[in-house]
mmCIF file of C-alpha atoms in Angstrom:
data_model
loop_
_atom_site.group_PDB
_atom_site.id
_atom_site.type_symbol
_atom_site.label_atom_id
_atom_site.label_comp_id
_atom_site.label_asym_id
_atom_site.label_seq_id
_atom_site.Cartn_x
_atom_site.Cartn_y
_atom_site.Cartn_z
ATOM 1 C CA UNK A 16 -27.394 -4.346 17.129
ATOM 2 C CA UNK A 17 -24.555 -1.218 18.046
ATOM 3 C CA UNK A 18 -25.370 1.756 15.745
ATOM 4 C CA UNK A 19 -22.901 2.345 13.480
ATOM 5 C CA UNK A 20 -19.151 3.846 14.063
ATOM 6 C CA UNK A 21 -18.809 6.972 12.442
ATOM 7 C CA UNK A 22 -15.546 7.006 9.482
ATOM 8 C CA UNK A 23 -12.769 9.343 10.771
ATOM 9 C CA UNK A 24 -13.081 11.872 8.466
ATOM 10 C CA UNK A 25 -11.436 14.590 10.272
ATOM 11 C CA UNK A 26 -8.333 12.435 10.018
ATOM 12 C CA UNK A 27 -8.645 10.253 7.130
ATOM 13 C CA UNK A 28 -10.938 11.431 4.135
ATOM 14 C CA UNK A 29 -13.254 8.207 2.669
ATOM 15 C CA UNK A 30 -12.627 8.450 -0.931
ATOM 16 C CA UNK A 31 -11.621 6.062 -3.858
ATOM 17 C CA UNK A 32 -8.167 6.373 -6.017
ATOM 18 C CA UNK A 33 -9.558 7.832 -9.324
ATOM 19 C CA UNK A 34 -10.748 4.654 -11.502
ATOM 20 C CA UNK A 35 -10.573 2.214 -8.373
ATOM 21 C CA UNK A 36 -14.239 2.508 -7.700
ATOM 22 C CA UNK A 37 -15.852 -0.510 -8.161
ATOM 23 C CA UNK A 38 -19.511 -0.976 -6.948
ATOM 24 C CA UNK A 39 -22.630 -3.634 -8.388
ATOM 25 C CA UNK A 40 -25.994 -5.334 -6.809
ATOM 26 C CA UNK A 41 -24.889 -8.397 -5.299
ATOM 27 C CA UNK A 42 -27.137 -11.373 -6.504
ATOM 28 C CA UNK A 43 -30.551 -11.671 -4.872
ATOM 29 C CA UNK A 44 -31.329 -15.004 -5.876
ATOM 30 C CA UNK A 45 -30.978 -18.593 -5.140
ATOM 31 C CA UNK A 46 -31.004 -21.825 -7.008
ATOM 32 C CA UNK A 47 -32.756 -24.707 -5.498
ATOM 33 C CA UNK A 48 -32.268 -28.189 -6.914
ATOM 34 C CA UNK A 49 -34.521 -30.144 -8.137
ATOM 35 C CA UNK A 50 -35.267 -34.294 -9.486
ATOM 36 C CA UNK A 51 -35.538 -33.366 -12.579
ATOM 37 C CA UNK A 52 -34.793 -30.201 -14.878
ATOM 38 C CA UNK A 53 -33.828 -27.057 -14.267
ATOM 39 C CA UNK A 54 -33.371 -25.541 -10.492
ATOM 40 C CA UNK A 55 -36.138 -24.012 -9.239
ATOM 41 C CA UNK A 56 -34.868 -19.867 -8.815
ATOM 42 C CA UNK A 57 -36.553 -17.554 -5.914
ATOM 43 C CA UNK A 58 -35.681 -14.248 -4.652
ATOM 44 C CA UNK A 59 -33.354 -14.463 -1.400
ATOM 45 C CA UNK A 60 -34.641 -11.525 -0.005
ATOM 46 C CA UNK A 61 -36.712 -8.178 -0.426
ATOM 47 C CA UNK A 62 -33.714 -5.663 0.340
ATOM 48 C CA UNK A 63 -31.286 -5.002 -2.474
ATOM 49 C CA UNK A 64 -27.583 -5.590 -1.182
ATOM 50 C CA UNK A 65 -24.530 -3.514 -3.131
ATOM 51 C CA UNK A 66 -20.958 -4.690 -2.957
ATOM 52 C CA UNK A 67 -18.239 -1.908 -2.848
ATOM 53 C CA UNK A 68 -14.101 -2.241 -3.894
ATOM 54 C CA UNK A 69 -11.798 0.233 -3.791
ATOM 55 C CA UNK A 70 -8.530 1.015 -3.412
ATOM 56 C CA UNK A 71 -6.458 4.508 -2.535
ATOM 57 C CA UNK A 72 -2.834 5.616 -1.529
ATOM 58 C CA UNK A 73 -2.667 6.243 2.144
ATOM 59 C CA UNK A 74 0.401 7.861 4.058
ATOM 60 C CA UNK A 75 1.833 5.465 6.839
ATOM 61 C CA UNK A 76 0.448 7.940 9.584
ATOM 62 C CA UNK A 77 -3.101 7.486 7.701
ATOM 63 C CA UNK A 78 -2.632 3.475 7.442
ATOM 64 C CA UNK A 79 -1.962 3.317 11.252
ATOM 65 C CA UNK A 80 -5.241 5.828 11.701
ATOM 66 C CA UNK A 81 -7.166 3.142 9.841
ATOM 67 C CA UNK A 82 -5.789 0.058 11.593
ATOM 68 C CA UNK A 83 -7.083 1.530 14.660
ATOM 69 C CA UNK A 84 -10.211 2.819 13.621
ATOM 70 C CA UNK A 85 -10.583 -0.842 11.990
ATOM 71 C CA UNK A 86 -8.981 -3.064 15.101
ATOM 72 C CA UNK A 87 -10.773 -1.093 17.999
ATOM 73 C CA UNK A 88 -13.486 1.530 16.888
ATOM 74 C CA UNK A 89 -15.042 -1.879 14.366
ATOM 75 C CA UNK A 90 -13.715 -4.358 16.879
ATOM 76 C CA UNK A 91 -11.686 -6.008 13.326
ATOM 77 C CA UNK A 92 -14.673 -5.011 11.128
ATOM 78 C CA UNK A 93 -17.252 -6.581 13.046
ATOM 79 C CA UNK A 94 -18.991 -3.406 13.612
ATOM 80 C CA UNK A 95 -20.834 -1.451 10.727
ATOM 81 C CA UNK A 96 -19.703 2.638 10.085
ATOM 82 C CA UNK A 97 -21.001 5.497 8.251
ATOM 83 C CA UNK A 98 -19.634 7.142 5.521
ATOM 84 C CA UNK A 99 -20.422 9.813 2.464
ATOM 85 C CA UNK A 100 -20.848 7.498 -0.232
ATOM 86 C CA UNK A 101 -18.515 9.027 -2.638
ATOM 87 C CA UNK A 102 -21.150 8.284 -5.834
ATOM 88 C CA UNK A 103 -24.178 10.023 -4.180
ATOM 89 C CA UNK A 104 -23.129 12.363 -1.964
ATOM 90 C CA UNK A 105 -25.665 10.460 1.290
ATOM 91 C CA UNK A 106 -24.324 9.329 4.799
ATOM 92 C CA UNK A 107 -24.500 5.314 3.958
ATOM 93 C CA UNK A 108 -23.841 2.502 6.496
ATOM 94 C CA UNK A 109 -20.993 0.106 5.053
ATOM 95 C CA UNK A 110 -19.799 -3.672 6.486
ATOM 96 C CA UNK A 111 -16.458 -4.876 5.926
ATOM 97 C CA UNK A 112 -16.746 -8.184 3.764
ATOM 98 C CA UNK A 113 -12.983 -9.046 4.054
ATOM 99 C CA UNK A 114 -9.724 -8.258 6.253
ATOM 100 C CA UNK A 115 -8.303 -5.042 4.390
ATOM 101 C CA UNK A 116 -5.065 -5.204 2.270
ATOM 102 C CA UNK A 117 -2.335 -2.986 2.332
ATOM 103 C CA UNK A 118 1.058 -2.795 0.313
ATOM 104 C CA UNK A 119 4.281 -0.460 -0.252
ATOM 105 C CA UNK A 120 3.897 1.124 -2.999
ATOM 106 C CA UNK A 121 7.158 3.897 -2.258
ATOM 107 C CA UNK A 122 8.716 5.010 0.837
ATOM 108 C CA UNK A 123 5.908 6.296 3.699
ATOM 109 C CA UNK A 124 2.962 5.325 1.445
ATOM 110 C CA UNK A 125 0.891 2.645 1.133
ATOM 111 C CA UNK A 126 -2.147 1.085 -1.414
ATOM 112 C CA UNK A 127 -5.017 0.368 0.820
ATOM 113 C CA UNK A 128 -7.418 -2.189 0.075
ATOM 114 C CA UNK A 129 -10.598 -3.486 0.917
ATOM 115 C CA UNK A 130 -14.507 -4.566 0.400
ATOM 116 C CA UNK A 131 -17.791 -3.282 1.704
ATOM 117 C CA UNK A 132 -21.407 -4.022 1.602
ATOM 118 C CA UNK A 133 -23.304 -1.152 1.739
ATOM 119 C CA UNK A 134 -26.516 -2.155 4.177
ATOM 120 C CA UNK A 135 -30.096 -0.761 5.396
ATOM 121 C CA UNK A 136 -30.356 0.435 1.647
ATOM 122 C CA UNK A 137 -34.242 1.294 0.601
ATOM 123 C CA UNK A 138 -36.179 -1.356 -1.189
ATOM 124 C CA UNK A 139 -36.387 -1.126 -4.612
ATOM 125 C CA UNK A 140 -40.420 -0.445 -5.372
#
């Protein structure tokens, strides 16, 4: 697998709107049916997975900075980057999970959206 693509920061700071950061374990288990009564439940895997939202005002010189750094540098998010995780202050690896959002929100300015996974995160002992 590539290593991961470094975020632009020189160019376009990776931070949250204020109150837009939304972050939570995604579920590590999985229900198996069964004949009779309840599904059987096991743990999916070993490695804990977190889910990232958030959303922040971008200029339209910024949004066109992240479309490329999205379209080429991630090859349209297929590749993973790096990033200061805003919440504890480490380089962490992140995956687009969807396409990213964007709409007007005044004239030159834009409300970017979009989700991560954070990956390669230690396992919870």
């Amino acid at each position: 697998m590539a290593d991961p693509v470094a975020w632009p920061l020189v160019y376009l700071p990776f931070f949250a709107e204020h109150g837009t950061w939304n972050e939570g374990l995604e579920s590590n288990v999985i229900d198996f049916p069964v004949e009779v009564g309840p599904a059987k439940r096991r743990r999916r895997t070993y490695l804990p997975s977190t889910r990232v939202q958030f959303q922040r005002i971008i200029s339209s010189d910024h949004l066109t900075i992240f479309l490329d750094f999205y379209e080429n540098d991630l090859q349209s998010g297929v590749l993973n980057f790096t990033a200061i995780d805003p919440r504890t202050g480490d380089s962490t690896e992140y995956q687009f999970l969807q396409v990213p959002t964007w709409r007007d929100v005044s004239p030159g300015y834009w409300r970017l959206q979009f989700s991560l996974r954070k990956v390669n995160l230690p396992a919870v002992t």
